[in-house]
Structures are given as structure tokens and as C-alpha cells.
Amino acid sequence: MRFLVLASMLALTACSNPVPSFIVAPQVFWNQSNQLNGVAFSLNVQDNRPSNGTLIMRDGDKVNSYPTSNNLPQQLQDVLTDALSKQGAQVSGAEPVVVTIQINQLEANAELRTVEHIVKNNVELTVLIERESGSFNKSYSGKSSFSGPFKLDTAVAERELRVLTEQVLGNLLRDPSWQEFLRN
């Protein structure tokens, strides 16, 4: 009987498929207002991560790193441009004031074991504002984790990393300090 249980557990872990796609597509729901009305700036998103791996899967000594299937910096740029425009900001590429969002860390680290998996998510973004009168920078980060039995469901990992990314973006957007710097 123990042999059948062990054989079925090994079969389940051996059948794990390579990751066909891993998409991080956060959305931001921010109430429309005019708090950035009349503020004009260029917005750039830079991926400063040491590698483009977003899902890292560790299985013993074997480590596989998978990038997102979508263009993560462009996804964040589109989401932030939309959210900031809804606040009255004029976001274009030709403004002398430059707001850069740096992606310092955005990854799901999965440790795969025979009977379980543990995933730790890390997101760190930095707002950097450059203008003639000075500069501003501030980092925003978040961590989360989850675990489950047997094989990792990459859809769950996608969802959990997306939710954490949305929380960090929400904290960034709600912080009045960088907005005050832009307005003054």
C-alpha cells in the first residue's frame, strides 16, 4: 500500500509541465478626481531587476526562471498612465518633468517539494522624479506567501503576484508625498 501511495506522489510531481506562460497584468482602481489637474510630466517605467525571471521555481538543486509572457514594464506604464490621467495629470513623452517608476523586484519564488510547494512573492517599486528644481525618490514594497499541496498551479501564482503588485501600486498612488512634489 505504501508503495502505491509513493508511486502516485512521484507520478504527480513528475508530470509537472513547463510553464507555458506567466502573465502579470495588474489593474488599479483609483477614484477619479482632479488632484493632479494641470500637472504635466513624462512617465517612464524601467525594469531594473537583475534578470527578467518573474517566476522562479526551485526543485532541489534545479532552478528554472520564467519571464512574463506579456511586456511587464509596458503593462505597468499603461496602467499607471491611465490611473494618473484619471486624476487630471497630463502624461506625455515631451515634458521636462520626468517621473520614472523603477521595477527593482517583482517575482514569485516557488520552492517545490514532493508533497507541497511554498511560494514567496516580492514586489519593490521606486518612484523617481527629476525636474529643474530638484529630485524626489521613494520606494514602495510588499511581500506575501502561500503554500499548497503537490504541484504548483501557475495560475494561482500569477494571481497572487498580481494582487501583491496591485497593492504596492495602490500604496504608491495613494501616497501624497510625490504628488505634492509634482504640484509644487
Tab-separated table of C-alpha atoms in Angstrom, residues 17-25 52-57 65-71 108 152-159 161:
chain	number	residue	atom	x	y	z
A	17	ASN	CA	4.575	20.679	-17.186
A	18	PRO	CA	6.892	23.510	-18.084
A	19	VAL	CA	5.334	26.925	-17.607
A	20	PRO	CA	3.615	27.784	-20.920
A	21	SER	CA	3.022	31.401	-19.944
A	22	PHE	CA	3.184	33.579	-16.868
A	23	ILE	CA	1.312	36.870	-17.087
A	24	VAL	CA	1.350	39.701	-14.568
A	25	ALA	CA	-1.315	42.196	-15.600
A	52	ASN	CA	13.825	39.098	-16.331
A	53	GLY	CA	12.706	35.981	-14.419
A	54	THR	CA	9.375	36.630	-12.737
A	55	LEU	CA	8.522	33.068	-11.717
A	56	ILE	CA	11.473	31.251	-10.172
A	57	MET	CA	10.910	27.565	-9.483
A	65	SER	CA	13.386	31.054	-14.164
A	66	TYR	CA	10.471	32.161	-16.352
A	67	PRO	CA	9.853	35.696	-17.645
A	68	THR	CA	6.356	37.062	-18.043
A	69	SER	CA	4.642	36.348	-21.347
A	70	ASN	CA	3.497	39.949	-21.507
A	71	ASN	CA	5.702	43.057	-21.571
A	108	ALA	CA	7.312	34.783	-7.294
A	152	LEU	CA	2.275	24.390	-8.146
A	153	ASP	CA	-0.675	25.806	-10.068
A	154	THR	CA	0.911	28.662	-12.034
A	155	ALA	CA	-2.486	30.385	-12.357
A	156	VAL	CA	-2.569	30.726	-8.560
A	157	ALA	CA	0.999	32.066	-8.570
A	158	GLU	CA	0.027	34.594	-11.279
A	159	ARG	CA	-2.999	35.738	-9.291
A	161	LEU	CA	1.722	38.087	-7.608
